[in-house]
Coordinates of C-alpha atoms in Angstrom, one line a residue:
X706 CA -129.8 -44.5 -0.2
X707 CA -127.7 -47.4 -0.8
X708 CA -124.3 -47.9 0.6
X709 CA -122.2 -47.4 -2.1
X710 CA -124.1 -44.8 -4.0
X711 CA -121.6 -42.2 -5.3
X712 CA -122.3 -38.6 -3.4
X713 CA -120.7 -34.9 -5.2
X714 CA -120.4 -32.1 -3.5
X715 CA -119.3 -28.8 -4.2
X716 CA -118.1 -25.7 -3.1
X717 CA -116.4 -22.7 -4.5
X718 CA -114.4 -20.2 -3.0
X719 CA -112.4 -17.0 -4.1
X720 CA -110.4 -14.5 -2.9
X721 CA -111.5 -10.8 -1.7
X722 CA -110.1 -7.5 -1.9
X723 CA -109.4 -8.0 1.8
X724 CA -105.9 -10.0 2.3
X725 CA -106.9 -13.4 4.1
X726 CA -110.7 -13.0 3.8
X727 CA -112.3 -15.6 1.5
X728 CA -115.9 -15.8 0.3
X729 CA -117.3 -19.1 0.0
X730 CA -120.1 -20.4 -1.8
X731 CA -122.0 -23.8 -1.3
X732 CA -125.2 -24.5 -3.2
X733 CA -127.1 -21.0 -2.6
X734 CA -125.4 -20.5 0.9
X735 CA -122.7 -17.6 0.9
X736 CA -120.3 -17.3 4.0
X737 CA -116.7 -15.5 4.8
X738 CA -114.0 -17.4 6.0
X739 CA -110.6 -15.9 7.2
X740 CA -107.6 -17.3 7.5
X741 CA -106.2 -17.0 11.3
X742 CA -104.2 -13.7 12.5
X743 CA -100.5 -15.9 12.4
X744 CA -100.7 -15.7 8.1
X745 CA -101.4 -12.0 7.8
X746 CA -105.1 -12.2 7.4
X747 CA -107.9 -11.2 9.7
X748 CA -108.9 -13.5 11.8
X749 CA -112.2 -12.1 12.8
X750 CA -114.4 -14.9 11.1
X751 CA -114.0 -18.6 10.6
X752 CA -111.0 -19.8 10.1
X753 CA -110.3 -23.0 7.7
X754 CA -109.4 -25.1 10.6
X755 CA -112.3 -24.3 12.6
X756 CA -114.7 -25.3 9.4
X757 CA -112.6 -28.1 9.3
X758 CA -113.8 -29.1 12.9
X759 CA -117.2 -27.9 12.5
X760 CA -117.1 -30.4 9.7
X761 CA -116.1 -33.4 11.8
X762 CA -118.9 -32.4 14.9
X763 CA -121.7 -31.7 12.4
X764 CA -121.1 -34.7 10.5
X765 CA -120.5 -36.9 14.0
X766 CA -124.2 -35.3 15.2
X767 CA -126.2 -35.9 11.9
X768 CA -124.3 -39.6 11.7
X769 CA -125.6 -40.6 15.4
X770 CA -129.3 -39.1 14.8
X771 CA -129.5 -41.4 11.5
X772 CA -127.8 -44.4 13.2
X773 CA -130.5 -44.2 15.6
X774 CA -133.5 -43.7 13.6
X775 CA -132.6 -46.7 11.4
X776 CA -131.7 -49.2 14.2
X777 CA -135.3 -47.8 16.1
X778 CA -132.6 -46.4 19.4
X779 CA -134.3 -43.8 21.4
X780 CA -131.8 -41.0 20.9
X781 CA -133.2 -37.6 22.0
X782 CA -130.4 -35.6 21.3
X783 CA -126.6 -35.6 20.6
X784 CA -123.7 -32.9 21.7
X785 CA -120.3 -33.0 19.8
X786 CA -117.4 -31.0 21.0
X787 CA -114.3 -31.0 18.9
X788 CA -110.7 -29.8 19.6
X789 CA -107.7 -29.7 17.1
X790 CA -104.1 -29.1 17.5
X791 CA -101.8 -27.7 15.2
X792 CA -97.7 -28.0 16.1
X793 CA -95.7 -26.3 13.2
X794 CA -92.5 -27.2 15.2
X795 CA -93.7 -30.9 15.2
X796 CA -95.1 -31.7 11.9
X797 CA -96.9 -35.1 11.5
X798 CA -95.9 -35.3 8.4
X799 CA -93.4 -33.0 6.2
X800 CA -95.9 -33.5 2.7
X801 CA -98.7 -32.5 3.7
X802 CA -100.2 -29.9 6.8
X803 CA -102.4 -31.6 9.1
X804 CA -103.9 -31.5 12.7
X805 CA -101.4 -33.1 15.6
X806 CA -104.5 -34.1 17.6
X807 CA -108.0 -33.8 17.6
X808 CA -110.3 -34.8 20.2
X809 CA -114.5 -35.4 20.4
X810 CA -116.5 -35.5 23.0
X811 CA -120.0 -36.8 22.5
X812 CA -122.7 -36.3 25.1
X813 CA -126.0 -38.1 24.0
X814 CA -129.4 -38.5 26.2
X815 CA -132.1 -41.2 26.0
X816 CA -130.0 -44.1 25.5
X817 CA -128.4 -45.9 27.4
X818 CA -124.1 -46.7 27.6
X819 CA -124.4 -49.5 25.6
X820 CA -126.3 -48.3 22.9
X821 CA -124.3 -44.5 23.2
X822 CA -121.0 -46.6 22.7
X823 CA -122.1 -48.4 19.6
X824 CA -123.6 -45.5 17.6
X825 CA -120.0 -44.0 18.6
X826 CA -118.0 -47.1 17.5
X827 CA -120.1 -46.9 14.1
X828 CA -119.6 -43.3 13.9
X829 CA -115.6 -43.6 14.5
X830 CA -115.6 -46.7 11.8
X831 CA -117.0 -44.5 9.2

């Protein structure tokens, strides 16, 4: 796939008749999400913010394995952990609601620093 090349994705979502609980539909894949327990709404699945973050890991994982295949580095696996941080009472910005903070944690095996650091770097420069 070349650089540039234009990607679409989409996903639909619509409310239920449980306050809070959202069905979600992507391609033929059909999941609940909830919004958390402070707005009223369940809280017992996912929450927005957690997809969010599962997002980020998945995408950090899938990036390194590709990185490696392509430049022939021995990667034999990759481990993302992801936290996010939400401050109401110290908003980042007033416009718009977004994370304070969010922190990964990669953990790779069968390469070495060097070559860890820069499927990393590539990954962050995404």
């Amino acid at each position: 796939m070349a650089q540039g090349e234009i990607r679409n994705y989409a996903v639909h979502a619509r409310s239920t008749d449980t306050f809070g609980r959202v069905l979600c539909n992507v391609r033929n894949h059909h999941f609940i999400v909830d919004g958390p327990v402070q707005n009223g709404a369940p809280g017992e699945e996912v929450t927005p913010a957690e997809l969010f973050l599962t997002g980020v890991a998945a995408c950090g994982v899938e990036l390194l394995q590709s990185f490696a295949r392509a430049d022939q580095i021995p990667l034999r696996s990759v481990k993302v952990d992801i936290s996010g941080m939400l401050d109401r009472g110290n908003p980042v910005r007033k416009d718009v609601s977004v994370l304070n903070s969010v922190h990964l944690k990669f953990e790779l095996t069968g390469v070495t620093e060097a070559q860890g650091t820069q499927l990393i770097d590539r990954f962050k420069g995404r």
